[in-house]
Short mmCIF file of C-alpha atoms in Angstrom, two decimals:
data_model
loop_
_atom_site.label_atom_id
_atom_site.label_comp_id
_atom_site.label_asym_id
_atom_site.label_seq_id
_atom_site.Cartn_x
_atom_site.Cartn_y
_atom_site.Cartn_z
CA UNK A 12 -158.57 36.90 101.83
CA UNK A 13 -158.99 40.69 101.92
CA UNK A 14 -155.29 41.18 102.67
CA UNK A 15 -154.48 39.38 99.41
CA UNK A 16 -156.42 42.01 97.43
CA UNK A 17 -154.27 45.01 98.32
CA UNK A 18 -153.37 45.43 94.62
CA UNK A 19 -157.07 45.98 93.82
CA UNK A 20 -159.20 48.99 94.71
CA UNK A 21 -162.62 48.60 96.30
CA UNK A 22 -164.15 49.47 92.93
CA UNK A 23 -162.13 46.75 91.19
CA UNK A 24 -163.14 44.20 93.82
CA UNK A 25 -166.74 45.29 93.36
CA UNK A 26 -166.57 44.24 89.74
CA UNK A 27 -166.64 40.62 90.84
CA UNK A 28 -170.01 41.35 92.44
CA UNK A 29 -171.28 42.97 89.24
CA UNK A 30 -170.05 40.04 87.16
CA UNK A 31 -172.02 37.62 89.34
CA UNK A 32 -175.15 39.80 89.48
CA UNK A 33 -174.53 40.70 93.15
CA UNK A 34 -174.83 37.13 94.36
CA UNK A 35 -172.28 37.31 97.17
CA UNK A 36 -171.40 33.60 97.33
CA UNK A 37 -170.72 33.46 93.58
CA UNK A 38 -168.73 36.68 93.66
CA UNK A 39 -166.63 35.42 96.57
CA UNK A 40 -165.93 32.17 94.74
CA UNK A 41 -164.94 34.12 91.62
CA UNK A 42 -162.62 36.40 93.62
CA UNK A 43 -161.01 33.44 95.39
CA UNK A 44 -160.40 31.79 92.02
CA UNK A 45 -158.79 35.00 90.78
CA UNK A 46 -156.49 35.27 93.80
CA UNK A 47 -155.35 31.67 93.31
CA UNK A 48 -154.73 32.21 89.58
CA UNK A 49 -152.94 35.51 90.20
CA UNK A 50 -150.06 33.91 92.07
CA UNK A 51 -149.73 30.68 90.07
CA UNK A 52 -147.21 30.23 87.23
CA UNK A 53 -148.58 30.97 83.78
CA UNK A 54 -148.79 27.82 81.65
CA UNK A 55 -145.61 27.27 79.66
CA UNK A 56 -143.89 30.43 80.96
CA UNK A 57 -141.67 29.15 83.76
CA UNK A 58 -142.03 30.95 87.07
CA UNK A 59 -143.81 34.02 85.69
CA UNK A 60 -147.15 34.65 87.40
CA UNK A 61 -149.76 37.33 86.70
CA UNK A 62 -148.58 39.00 89.92
CA UNK A 63 -144.96 39.16 88.75
CA UNK A 64 -145.42 39.59 85.01
CA UNK A 65 -144.92 43.36 84.89
CA UNK A 66 -141.40 42.86 86.27
CA UNK A 67 -140.54 40.11 83.79
CA UNK A 68 -137.62 41.18 81.58
CA UNK A 69 -138.00 41.29 77.80
CA UNK A 70 -135.11 41.53 75.37
CA UNK A 71 -134.98 44.27 72.70
CA UNK A 72 -135.50 41.52 70.12
CA UNK A 73 -138.69 40.34 71.85
CA UNK A 74 -140.05 43.88 72.15
CA UNK A 75 -139.36 44.41 68.44
CA UNK A 76 -141.14 41.14 67.65
CA UNK A 77 -144.34 42.30 69.39
CA UNK A 78 -144.20 45.66 67.65
CA UNK A 79 -143.53 44.13 64.24
CA UNK A 80 -145.92 41.17 64.19
CA UNK A 81 -148.63 42.11 66.72
CA UNK A 82 -149.15 45.89 66.42
CA UNK A 83 -151.30 47.45 69.13
CA UNK A 84 -151.23 50.51 71.34
CA UNK A 85 -152.98 52.18 74.28
CA UNK A 86 -153.63 55.78 73.31
CA UNK A 87 -156.36 58.32 73.95
CA UNK A 88 -159.49 58.21 76.12
CA UNK A 89 -163.20 58.09 75.51
CA UNK A 90 -165.56 60.76 76.86
CA UNK A 91 -165.75 58.88 80.14
CA UNK A 92 -161.95 59.05 80.61
CA UNK A 93 -161.52 55.33 79.84
CA UNK A 94 -158.26 54.50 78.02
CA UNK A 95 -158.55 53.13 74.50
CA UNK A 96 -156.76 50.03 73.20
CA UNK A 97 -156.23 49.91 69.43
CA UNK A 98 -155.25 46.74 67.57
CA UNK A 99 -154.67 45.97 63.88
CA UNK A 100 -156.34 42.58 64.19
CA UNK A 101 -156.88 42.15 60.45
CA UNK A 102 -153.23 42.86 59.68
CA UNK A 103 -152.12 40.48 62.42
CA UNK A 104 -154.42 37.78 61.00
CA UNK A 105 -153.23 38.30 57.42
CA UNK A 106 -149.59 37.98 58.51
CA UNK A 107 -150.06 35.44 61.31
CA UNK A 108 -148.24 32.73 59.36
CA UNK A 109 -145.06 34.77 59.71
CA UNK A 110 -145.76 36.12 63.18
CA UNK A 111 -146.40 32.75 64.80
CA UNK A 112 -142.92 31.57 63.79
CA UNK A 113 -141.61 33.94 66.45
CA UNK A 114 -144.00 33.02 69.26
CA UNK A 115 -146.25 30.31 70.68
CA UNK A 116 -149.78 30.02 72.03
CA UNK A 117 -148.47 30.15 75.62
CA UNK A 118 -146.35 33.22 74.87
CA UNK A 119 -149.32 34.97 73.24
CA UNK A 120 -151.38 34.32 76.38
CA UNK A 121 -148.48 35.56 78.52
CA UNK A 122 -148.38 38.77 76.49
CA UNK A 123 -152.16 39.16 76.78
CA UNK A 124 -151.93 38.96 80.59
CA UNK A 125 -149.05 41.45 80.53
CA UNK A 126 -151.20 43.91 78.57
CA UNK A 127 -154.12 43.38 80.95
CA UNK A 128 -151.94 44.04 84.00
CA UNK A 129 -150.41 47.06 82.30
CA UNK A 130 -153.77 48.68 81.54
CA UNK A 131 -155.31 47.90 84.96
CA UNK A 132 -152.37 48.92 87.14
CA UNK A 133 -150.59 51.56 85.05
CA UNK A 134 -152.71 53.02 82.25
CA UNK A 135 -155.87 53.29 84.37
CA UNK A 136 -153.89 54.66 87.31
CA UNK A 137 -152.46 57.38 85.07
CA UNK A 138 -155.95 58.12 83.69
CA UNK A 139 -157.37 58.30 87.21
CA UNK A 140 -154.70 60.75 88.32
CA UNK A 141 -155.09 62.88 85.18
CA UNK A 142 -158.90 63.06 85.30
CA UNK A 143 -159.05 63.10 89.12
CA UNK A 144 -161.54 60.22 89.35
CA UNK A 145 -161.14 56.48 89.51
CA UNK A 146 -161.01 54.95 86.05
CA UNK A 147 -161.51 51.19 85.98
CA UNK A 148 -162.69 50.34 82.47
CA UNK A 149 -161.23 50.44 78.99
CA UNK A 150 -162.47 50.69 75.42
CA UNK A 151 -161.05 48.43 72.70
CA UNK A 152 -161.00 49.06 68.96
CA UNK A 153 -160.18 46.13 66.69
CA UNK A 154 -159.51 46.95 63.03
CA UNK A 155 -160.34 43.88 60.90
CA UNK A 156 -159.13 45.27 57.59
CA UNK A 157 -157.34 42.44 55.75
CA UNK A 158 -158.46 39.64 58.10
CA UNK A 159 -158.24 36.07 56.80
CA UNK A 160 -161.46 34.29 55.93
CA UNK A 161 -160.28 31.12 57.72
CA UNK A 162 -158.74 31.76 61.16
CA UNK A 163 -155.48 30.08 62.11
CA UNK A 164 -155.91 27.19 64.56
CA UNK A 165 -153.32 28.60 66.97
CA UNK A 166 -154.89 32.06 66.79
CA UNK A 167 -158.30 30.58 67.60
CA UNK A 168 -156.92 28.58 70.54
CA UNK A 169 -155.26 31.75 71.83
CA UNK A 170 -158.52 33.71 71.51
CA UNK A 171 -160.42 31.09 73.53
CA UNK A 172 -157.87 31.18 76.34
CA UNK A 173 -157.64 34.99 76.33
CA UNK A 174 -161.42 35.40 76.39
CA UNK A 175 -161.67 33.06 79.38
CA UNK A 176 -158.97 35.01 81.24
CA UNK A 177 -160.63 38.35 80.60
CA UNK A 178 -164.09 37.20 81.67
CA UNK A 179 -162.94 35.22 84.69
CA UNK A 180 -160.07 37.26 86.11
CA UNK A 181 -160.64 40.80 84.78
CA UNK A 182 -164.44 41.14 85.10
CA UNK A 183 -166.07 44.36 83.93
CA UNK A 184 -162.75 45.86 82.84
CA UNK A 185 -164.05 46.05 79.27
CA UNK A 186 -166.51 48.89 78.69
CA UNK A 187 -167.06 48.61 74.93
CA UNK A 188 -165.36 46.64 72.15
CA UNK A 189 -165.63 48.28 68.74
CA UNK A 190 -164.95 46.05 65.73
CA UNK A 191 -164.31 48.23 62.67
CA UNK A 192 -163.87 47.33 59.00
CA UNK A 193 -165.79 44.12 59.62
CA UNK A 194 -165.86 42.26 56.23
CA UNK A 195 -168.87 40.64 54.61
CA UNK A 196 -167.92 37.23 56.02
CA UNK A 197 -167.61 38.46 59.61
CA UNK A 198 -170.97 36.87 60.46
CA UNK A 199 -169.34 33.46 60.00
CA UNK A 200 -166.33 34.42 62.12
CA UNK A 201 -168.58 35.83 64.85
CA UNK A 202 -170.60 32.61 64.90
CA UNK A 203 -167.32 30.75 65.46
CA UNK A 204 -165.94 32.86 68.32
CA UNK A 205 -168.99 34.31 70.09
CA UNK A 206 -169.90 31.03 71.87
CA UNK A 207 -166.71 31.48 73.91
CA UNK A 208 -167.95 34.83 75.25
CA UNK A 209 -170.48 35.08 78.06
CA UNK A 210 -173.66 36.99 77.27
CA UNK A 211 -172.60 40.10 79.19
CA UNK A 212 -169.25 40.32 77.36
CA UNK A 213 -170.79 39.64 73.94
CA UNK A 214 -173.28 42.48 74.50
CA UNK A 215 -170.38 44.94 74.72
CA UNK A 216 -169.27 44.27 71.13
CA UNK A 217 -170.25 46.88 68.55
CA UNK A 218 -169.74 45.57 65.01
CA UNK A 219 -169.11 48.25 62.38
CA UNK A 220 -168.20 48.10 58.71
CA UNK A 221 -166.07 50.60 56.83
CA UNK A 222 -168.28 53.58 57.74
CA UNK A 223 -167.36 53.70 61.41
CA UNK A 224 -165.96 57.18 62.03
CA UNK A 225 -169.22 58.87 63.02
CA UNK A 226 -170.01 56.14 65.57
CA UNK A 227 -166.51 56.24 67.04
#
């Protein structure tokens, strides 16, 4: 199946080995599962596949919807040249009742895959060319200011599916995940969502309160 991996660099393929602790049989099985998933239609999204998603058209109205209700951006790099993803997770949560009227769980997952493909095949490529070294990881910053105490059922279902996709099909892409402005009740939220993260992914989360600037 090597010829099916021409969209991945050797370093990216090697991440499947890292994810499975260098057990070749497990890494091969994981990679084969990825290649199968990569060319299959995304649930609820017609003929769009992860392989074709970057060419999928979006209307101006849909682009405005993402910008308005699900604000996020890729901007800047850490000291290791890794691109940084910023998301106003708390704001999204506080206004999710309005935002979800314009989307669905399947569409949210579709958009998550689109962002993953964008960062792996465009943002990281640009970073690699700019810094003249291969960049294959990203840093995420999630601002929880304003987050709801009780998560929305659809938002939780989306998180579970997105976490599975990231861990299974984009192994070792995440370098560090900073959670800033974590409220006093975040311990309860973390207890709810952390079981859906494997131990290696969970260890990459850095939970910070309102005094986060020095650490960042």
